[in-house]
Short mmCIF file of N, CA and C in Angstrom, two decimals:
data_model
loop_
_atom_site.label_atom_id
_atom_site.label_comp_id
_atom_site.label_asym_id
_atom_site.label_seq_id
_atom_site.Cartn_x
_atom_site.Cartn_y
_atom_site.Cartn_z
N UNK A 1 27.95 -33.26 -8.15
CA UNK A 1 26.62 -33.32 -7.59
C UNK A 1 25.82 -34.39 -8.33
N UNK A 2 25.34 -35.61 -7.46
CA UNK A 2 24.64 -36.65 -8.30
C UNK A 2 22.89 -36.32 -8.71
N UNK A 3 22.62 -35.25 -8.45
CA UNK A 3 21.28 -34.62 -8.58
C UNK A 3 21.48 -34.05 -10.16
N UNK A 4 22.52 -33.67 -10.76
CA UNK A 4 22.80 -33.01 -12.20
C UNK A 4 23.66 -34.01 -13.03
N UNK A 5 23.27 -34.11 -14.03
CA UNK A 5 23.34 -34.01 -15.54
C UNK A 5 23.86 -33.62 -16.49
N UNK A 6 24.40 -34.07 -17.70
CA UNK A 6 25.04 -32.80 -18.71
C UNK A 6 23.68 -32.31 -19.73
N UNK A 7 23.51 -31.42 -19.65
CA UNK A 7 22.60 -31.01 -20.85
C UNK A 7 22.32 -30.88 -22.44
N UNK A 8 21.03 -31.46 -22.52
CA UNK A 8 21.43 -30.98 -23.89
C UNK A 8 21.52 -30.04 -24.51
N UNK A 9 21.35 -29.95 -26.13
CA UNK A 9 21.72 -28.62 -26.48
C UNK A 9 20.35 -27.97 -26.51
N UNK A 10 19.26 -28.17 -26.31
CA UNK A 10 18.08 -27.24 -26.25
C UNK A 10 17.71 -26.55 -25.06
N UNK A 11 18.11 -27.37 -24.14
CA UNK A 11 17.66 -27.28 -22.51
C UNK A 11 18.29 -26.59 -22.18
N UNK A 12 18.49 -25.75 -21.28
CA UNK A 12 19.27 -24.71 -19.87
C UNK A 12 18.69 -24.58 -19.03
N UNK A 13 20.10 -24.94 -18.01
CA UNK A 13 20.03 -25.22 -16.79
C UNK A 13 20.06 -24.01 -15.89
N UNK A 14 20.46 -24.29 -14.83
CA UNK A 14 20.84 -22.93 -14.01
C UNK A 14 21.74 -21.59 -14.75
N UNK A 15 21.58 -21.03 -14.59
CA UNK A 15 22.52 -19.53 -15.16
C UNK A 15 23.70 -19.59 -14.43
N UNK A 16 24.37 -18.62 -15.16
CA UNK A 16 25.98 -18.63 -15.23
C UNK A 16 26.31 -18.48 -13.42
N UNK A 17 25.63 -17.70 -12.84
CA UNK A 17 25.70 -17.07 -11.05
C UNK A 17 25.78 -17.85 -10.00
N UNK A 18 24.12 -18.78 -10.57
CA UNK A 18 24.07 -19.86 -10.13
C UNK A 18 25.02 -21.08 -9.64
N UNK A 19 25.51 -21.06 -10.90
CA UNK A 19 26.21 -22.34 -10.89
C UNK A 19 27.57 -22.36 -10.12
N UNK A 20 27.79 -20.96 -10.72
CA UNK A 20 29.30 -20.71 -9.13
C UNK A 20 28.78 -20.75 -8.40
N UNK A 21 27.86 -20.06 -7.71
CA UNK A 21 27.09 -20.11 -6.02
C UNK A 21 27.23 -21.73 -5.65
N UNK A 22 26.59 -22.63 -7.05
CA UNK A 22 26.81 -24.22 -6.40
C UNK A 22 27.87 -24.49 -6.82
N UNK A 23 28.82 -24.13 -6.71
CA UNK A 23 30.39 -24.67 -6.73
C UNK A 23 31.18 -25.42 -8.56
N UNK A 24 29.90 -25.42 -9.38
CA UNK A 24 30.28 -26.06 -10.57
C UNK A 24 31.61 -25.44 -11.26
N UNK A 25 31.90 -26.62 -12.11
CA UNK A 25 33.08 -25.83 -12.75
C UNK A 25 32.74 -24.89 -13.98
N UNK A 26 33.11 -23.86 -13.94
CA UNK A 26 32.93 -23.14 -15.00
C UNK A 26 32.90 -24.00 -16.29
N UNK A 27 33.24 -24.30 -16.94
CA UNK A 27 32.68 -24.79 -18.41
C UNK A 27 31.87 -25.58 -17.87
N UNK A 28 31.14 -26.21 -17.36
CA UNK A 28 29.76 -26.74 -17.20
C UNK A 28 28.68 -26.02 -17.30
N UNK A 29 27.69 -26.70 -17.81
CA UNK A 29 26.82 -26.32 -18.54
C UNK A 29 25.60 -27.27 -17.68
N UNK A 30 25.43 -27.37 -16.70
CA UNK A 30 24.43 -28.87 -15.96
C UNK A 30 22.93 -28.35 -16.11
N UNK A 31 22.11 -29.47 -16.20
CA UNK A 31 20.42 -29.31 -16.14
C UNK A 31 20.04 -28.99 -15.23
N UNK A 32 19.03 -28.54 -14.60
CA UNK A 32 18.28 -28.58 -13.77
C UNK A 32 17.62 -29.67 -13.67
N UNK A 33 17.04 -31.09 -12.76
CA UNK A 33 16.22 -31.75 -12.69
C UNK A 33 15.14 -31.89 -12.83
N UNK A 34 14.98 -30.92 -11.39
CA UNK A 34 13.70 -30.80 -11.22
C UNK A 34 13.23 -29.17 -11.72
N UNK A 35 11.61 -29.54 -12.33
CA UNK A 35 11.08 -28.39 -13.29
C UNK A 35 10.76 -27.29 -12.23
N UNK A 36 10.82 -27.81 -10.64
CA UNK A 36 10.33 -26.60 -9.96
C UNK A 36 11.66 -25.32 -9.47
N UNK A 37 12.87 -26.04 -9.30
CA UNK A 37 13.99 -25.55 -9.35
C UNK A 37 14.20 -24.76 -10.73
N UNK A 38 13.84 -25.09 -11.68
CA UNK A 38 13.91 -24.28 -12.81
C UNK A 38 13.34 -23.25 -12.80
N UNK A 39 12.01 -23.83 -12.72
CA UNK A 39 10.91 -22.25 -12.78
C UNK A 39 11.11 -21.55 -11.52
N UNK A 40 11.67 -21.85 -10.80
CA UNK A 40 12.36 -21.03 -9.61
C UNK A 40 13.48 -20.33 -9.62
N UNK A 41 14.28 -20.50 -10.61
CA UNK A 41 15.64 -20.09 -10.99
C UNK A 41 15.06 -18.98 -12.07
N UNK A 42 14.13 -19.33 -13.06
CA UNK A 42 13.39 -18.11 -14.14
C UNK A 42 12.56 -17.60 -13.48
N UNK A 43 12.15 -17.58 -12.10
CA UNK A 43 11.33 -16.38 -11.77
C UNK A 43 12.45 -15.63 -10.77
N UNK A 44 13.99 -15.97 -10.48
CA UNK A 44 14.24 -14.84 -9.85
C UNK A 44 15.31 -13.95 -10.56
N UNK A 45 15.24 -14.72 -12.04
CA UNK A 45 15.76 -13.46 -12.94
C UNK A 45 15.21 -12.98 -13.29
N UNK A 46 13.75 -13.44 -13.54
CA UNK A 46 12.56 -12.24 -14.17
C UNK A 46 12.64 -11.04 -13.00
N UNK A 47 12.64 -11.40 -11.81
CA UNK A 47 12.86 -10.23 -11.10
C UNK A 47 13.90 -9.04 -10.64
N UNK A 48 14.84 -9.90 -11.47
CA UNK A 48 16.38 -9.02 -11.49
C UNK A 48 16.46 -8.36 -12.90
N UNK A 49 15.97 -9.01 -13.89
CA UNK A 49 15.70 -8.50 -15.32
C UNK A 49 14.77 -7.16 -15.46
N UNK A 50 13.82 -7.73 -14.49
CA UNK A 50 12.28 -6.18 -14.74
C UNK A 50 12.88 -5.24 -13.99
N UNK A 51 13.91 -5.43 -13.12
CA UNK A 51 13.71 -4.22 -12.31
C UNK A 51 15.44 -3.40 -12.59
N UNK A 52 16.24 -3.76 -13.27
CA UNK A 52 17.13 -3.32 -13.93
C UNK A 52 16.84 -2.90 -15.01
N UNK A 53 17.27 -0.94 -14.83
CA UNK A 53 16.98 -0.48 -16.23
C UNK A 53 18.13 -0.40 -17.09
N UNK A 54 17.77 0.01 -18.55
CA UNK A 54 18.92 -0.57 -19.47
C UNK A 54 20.01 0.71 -18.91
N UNK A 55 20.84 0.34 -19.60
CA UNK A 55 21.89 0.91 -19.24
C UNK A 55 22.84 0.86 -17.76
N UNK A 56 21.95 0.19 -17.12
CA UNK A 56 23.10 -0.23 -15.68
C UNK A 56 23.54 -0.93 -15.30
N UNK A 57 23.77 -1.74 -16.58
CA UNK A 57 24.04 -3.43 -16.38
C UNK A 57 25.51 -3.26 -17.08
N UNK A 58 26.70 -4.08 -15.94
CA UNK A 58 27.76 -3.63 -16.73
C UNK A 58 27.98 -4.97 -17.98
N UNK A 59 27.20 -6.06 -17.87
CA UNK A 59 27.54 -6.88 -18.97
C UNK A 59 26.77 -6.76 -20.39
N UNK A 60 25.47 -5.85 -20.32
CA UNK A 60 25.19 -5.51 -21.38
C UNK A 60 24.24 -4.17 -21.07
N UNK A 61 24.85 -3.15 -21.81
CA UNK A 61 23.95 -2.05 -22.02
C UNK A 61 22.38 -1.97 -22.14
N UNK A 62 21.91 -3.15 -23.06
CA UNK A 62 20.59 -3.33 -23.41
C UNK A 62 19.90 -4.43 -22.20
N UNK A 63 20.65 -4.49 -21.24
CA UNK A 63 19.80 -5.75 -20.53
C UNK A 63 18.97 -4.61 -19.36
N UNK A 64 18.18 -4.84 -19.31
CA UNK A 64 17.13 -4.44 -18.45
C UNK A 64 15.92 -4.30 -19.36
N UNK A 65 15.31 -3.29 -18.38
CA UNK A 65 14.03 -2.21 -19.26
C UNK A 65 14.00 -1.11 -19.41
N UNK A 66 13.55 0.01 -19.91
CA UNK A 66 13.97 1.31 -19.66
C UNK A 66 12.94 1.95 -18.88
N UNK A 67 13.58 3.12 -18.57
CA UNK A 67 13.35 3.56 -17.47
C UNK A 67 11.79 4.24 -17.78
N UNK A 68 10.25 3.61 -17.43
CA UNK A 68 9.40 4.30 -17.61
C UNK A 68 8.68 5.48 -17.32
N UNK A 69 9.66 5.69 -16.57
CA UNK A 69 8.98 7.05 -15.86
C UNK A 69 9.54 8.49 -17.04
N UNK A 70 10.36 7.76 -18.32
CA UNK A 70 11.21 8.78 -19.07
C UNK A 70 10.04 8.97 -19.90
N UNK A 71 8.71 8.01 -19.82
CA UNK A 71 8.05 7.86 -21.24
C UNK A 71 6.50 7.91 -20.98
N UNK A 72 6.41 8.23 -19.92
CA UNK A 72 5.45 8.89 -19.19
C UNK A 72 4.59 9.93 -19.96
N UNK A 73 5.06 10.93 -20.41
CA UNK A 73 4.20 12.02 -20.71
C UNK A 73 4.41 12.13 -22.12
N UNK A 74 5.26 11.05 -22.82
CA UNK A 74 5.13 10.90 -24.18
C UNK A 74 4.97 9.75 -24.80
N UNK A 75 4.11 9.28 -23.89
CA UNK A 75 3.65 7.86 -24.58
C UNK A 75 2.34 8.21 -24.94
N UNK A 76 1.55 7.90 -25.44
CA UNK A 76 -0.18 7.87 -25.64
C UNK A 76 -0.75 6.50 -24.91
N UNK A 77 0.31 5.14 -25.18
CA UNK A 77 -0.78 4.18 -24.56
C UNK A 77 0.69 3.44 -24.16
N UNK A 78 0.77 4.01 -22.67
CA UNK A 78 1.75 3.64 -21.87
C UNK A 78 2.01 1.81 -21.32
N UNK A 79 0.55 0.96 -21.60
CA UNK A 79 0.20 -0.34 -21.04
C UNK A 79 1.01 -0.83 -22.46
N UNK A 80 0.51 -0.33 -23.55
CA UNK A 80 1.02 -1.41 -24.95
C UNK A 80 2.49 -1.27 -24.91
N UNK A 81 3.16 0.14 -24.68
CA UNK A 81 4.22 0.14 -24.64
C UNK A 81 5.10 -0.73 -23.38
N UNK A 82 4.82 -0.95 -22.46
CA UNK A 82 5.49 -1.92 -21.40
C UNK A 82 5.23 -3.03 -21.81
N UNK A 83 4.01 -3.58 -21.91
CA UNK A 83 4.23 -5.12 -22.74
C UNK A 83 4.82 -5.34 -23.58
N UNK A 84 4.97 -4.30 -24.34
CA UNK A 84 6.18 -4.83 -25.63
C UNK A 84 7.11 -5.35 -25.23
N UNK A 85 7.91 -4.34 -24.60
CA UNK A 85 9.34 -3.99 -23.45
C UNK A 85 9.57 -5.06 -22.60
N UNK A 86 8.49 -5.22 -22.20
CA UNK A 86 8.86 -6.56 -21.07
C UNK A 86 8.60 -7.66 -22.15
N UNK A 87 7.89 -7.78 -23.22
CA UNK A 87 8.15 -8.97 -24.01
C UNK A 87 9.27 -9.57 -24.97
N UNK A 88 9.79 -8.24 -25.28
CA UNK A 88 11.38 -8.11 -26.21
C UNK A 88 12.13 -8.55 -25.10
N UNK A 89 12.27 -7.98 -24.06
CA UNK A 89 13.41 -7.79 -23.17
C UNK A 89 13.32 -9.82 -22.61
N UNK A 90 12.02 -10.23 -21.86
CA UNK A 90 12.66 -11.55 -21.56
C UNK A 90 12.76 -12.51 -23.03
N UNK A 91 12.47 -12.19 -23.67
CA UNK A 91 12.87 -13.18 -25.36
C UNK A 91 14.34 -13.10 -25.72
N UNK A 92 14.69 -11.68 -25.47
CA UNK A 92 16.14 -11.06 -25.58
C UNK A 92 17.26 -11.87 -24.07
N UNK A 93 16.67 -11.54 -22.83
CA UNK A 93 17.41 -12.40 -21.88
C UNK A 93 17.70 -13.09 -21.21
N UNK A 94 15.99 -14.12 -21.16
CA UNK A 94 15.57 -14.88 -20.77
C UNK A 94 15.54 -16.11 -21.70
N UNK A 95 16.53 -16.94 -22.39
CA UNK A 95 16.35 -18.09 -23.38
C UNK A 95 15.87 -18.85 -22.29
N UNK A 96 15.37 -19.26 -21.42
CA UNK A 96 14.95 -21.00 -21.45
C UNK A 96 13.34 -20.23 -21.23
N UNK A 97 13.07 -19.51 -20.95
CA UNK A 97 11.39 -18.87 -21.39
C UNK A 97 10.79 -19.12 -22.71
N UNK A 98 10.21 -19.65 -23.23
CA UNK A 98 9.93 -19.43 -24.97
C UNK A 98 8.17 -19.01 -25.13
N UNK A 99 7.65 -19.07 -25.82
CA UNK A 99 6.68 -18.14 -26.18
C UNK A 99 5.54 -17.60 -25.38
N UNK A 100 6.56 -16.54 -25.14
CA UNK A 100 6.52 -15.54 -24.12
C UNK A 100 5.13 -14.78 -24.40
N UNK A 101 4.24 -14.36 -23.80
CA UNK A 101 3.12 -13.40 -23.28
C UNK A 101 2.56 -12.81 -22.72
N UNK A 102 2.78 -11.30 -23.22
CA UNK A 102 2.46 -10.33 -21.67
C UNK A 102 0.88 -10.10 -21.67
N UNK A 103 0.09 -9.92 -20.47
CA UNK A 103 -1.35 -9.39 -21.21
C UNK A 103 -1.51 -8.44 -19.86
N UNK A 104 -1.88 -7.25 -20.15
CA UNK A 104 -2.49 -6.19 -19.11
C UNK A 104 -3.87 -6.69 -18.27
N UNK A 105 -3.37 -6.88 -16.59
CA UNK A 105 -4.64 -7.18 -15.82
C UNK A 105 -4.72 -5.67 -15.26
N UNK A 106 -6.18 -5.30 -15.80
CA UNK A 106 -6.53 -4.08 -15.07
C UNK A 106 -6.79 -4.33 -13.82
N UNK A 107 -7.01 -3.33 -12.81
CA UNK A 107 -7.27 -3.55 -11.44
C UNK A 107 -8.01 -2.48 -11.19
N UNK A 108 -9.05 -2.27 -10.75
CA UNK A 108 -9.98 -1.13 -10.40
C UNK A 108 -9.65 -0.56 -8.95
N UNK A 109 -9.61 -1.85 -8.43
CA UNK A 109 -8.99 -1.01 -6.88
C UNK A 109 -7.99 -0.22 -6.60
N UNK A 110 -7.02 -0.62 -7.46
CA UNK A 110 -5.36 0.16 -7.09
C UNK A 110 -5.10 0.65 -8.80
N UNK A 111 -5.65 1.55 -9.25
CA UNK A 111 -5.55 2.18 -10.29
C UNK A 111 -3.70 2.66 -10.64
N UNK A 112 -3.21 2.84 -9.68
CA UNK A 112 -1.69 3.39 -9.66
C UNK A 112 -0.86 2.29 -9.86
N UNK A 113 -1.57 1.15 -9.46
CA UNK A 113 -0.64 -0.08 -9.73
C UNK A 113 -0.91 -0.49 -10.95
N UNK A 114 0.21 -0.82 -12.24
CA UNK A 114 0.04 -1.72 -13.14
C UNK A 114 0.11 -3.07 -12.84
N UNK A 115 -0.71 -4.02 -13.55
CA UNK A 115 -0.26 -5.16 -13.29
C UNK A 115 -0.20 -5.85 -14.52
N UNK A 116 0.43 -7.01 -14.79
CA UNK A 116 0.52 -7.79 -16.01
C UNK A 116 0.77 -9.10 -15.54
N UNK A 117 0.22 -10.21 -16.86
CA UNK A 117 0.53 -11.09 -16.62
C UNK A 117 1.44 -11.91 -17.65
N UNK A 118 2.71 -12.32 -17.23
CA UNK A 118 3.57 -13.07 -18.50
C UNK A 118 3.01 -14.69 -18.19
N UNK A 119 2.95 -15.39 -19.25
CA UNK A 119 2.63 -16.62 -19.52
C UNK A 119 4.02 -16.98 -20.65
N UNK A 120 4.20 -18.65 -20.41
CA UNK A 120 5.03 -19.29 -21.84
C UNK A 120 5.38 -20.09 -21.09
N UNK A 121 6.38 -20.93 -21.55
CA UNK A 121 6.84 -22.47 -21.71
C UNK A 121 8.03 -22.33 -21.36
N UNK A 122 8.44 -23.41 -20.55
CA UNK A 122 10.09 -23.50 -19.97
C UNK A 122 10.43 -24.95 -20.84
N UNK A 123 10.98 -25.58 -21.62
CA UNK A 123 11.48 -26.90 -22.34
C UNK A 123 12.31 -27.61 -21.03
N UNK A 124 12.22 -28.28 -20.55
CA UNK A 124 12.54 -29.41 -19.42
C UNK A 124 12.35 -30.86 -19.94
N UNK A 125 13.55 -31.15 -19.92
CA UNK A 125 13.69 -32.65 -19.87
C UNK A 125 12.79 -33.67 -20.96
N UNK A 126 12.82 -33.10 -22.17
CA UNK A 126 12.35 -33.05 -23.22
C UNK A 126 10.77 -32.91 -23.08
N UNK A 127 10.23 -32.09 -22.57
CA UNK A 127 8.71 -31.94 -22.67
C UNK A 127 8.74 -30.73 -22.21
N UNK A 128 7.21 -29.64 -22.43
CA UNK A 128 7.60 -28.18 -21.93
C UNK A 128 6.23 -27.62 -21.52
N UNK A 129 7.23 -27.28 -20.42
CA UNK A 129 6.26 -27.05 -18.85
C UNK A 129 5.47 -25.59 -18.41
N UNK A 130 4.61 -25.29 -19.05
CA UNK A 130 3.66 -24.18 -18.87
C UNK A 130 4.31 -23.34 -17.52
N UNK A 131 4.53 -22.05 -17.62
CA UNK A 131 4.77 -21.19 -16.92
C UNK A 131 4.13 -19.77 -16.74
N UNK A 132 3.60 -19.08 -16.09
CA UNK A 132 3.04 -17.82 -15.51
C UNK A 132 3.50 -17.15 -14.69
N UNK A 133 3.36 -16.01 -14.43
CA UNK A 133 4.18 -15.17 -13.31
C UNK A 133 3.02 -13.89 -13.67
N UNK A 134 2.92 -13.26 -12.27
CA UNK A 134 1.99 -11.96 -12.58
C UNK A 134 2.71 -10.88 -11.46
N UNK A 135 3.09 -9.84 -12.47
CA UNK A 135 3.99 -8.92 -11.96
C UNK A 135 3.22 -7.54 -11.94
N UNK A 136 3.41 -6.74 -10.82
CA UNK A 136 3.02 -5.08 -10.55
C UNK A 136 3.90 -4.01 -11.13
N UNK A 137 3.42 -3.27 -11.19
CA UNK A 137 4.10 -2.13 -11.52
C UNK A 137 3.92 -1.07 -10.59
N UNK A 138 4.54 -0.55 -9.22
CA UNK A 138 4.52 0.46 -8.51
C UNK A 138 4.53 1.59 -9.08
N UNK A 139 4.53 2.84 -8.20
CA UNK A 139 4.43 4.17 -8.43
C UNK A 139 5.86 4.35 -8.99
N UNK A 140 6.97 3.81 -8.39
CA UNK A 140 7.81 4.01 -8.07
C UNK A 140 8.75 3.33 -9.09
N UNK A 141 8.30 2.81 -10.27
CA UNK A 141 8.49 1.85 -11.23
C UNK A 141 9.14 0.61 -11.00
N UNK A 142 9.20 0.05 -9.69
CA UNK A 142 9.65 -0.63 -9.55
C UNK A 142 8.59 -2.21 -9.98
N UNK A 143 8.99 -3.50 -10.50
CA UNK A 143 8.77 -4.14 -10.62
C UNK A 143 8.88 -5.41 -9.69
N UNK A 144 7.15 -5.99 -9.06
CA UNK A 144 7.06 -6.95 -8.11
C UNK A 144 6.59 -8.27 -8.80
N UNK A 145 7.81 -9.25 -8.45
CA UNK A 145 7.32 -10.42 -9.27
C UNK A 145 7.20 -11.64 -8.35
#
């Protein structure tokens, strides 16, 4: 593909799924070009990441989030505890994300919905490209990103 690159060693490109889906050869390792294909590629694992809880992932036990509805009635401050969680967890599985930040957007209208917002930096093509994403939290714990 004359659109890719070999990468360097700071940068990452598409993920491992990806890259079979585009036909690459396994030991390749290729860039992404363009920064919008990237941040398009890290927002649809953030959405496969938030909404997988740990333990059901057969390549790693710890990849997801856990299941909040377990921690519900023994949490005291249920908002600090998910930002953590979602902040360990994409630092932990998300490398081309880097300084990562969750911050609680209250919402007065839809009280049942959590919402948050992650902010940080994607490193592209030696310069690094501000990123945001603002994700819900349903009744249903499911995560909308």
């Amino acid at each position: 593909m004359a659109a890719f690159f070999l990468v360097t060693f700071m940068e990452k490109g598409y993920r491992l799924l990806e890259r079979i889906e585009l036909g690459e050869p396994k030991n390749s390792y290729e860039k992404v070009v363009s920064h919008k294909h990237l941040i398009e590629s890290i927002h649809l694992h953030l959405a496969d990441l938030l909404n997988t809880h740990s333990g059901n992932a057969m390549i790693d036990t710890d990849y997801g989030l856990p299941d909040f509805n377990d921690v519900l009635a023994n949490n005291t401050n249920l908002v600090r505890h998910i930002q953590k969680n979602i902040s360990s967890t994409i630092h932990q599985f998300e490398p081309r994300m880097l300084d990562v930040e969750v911050h609680y957007k209250e919402d007065h209208h839809n009280p049942l919905q959590l919402s948050f917002a992650i902010s940080g930096v994607v490193s592209h093509n030696g310069g690094k490209v501000p990123m945001s994403i603002d994700v819900f939290m349903g009744t249903d714990g499911q995560f909308n990103v």
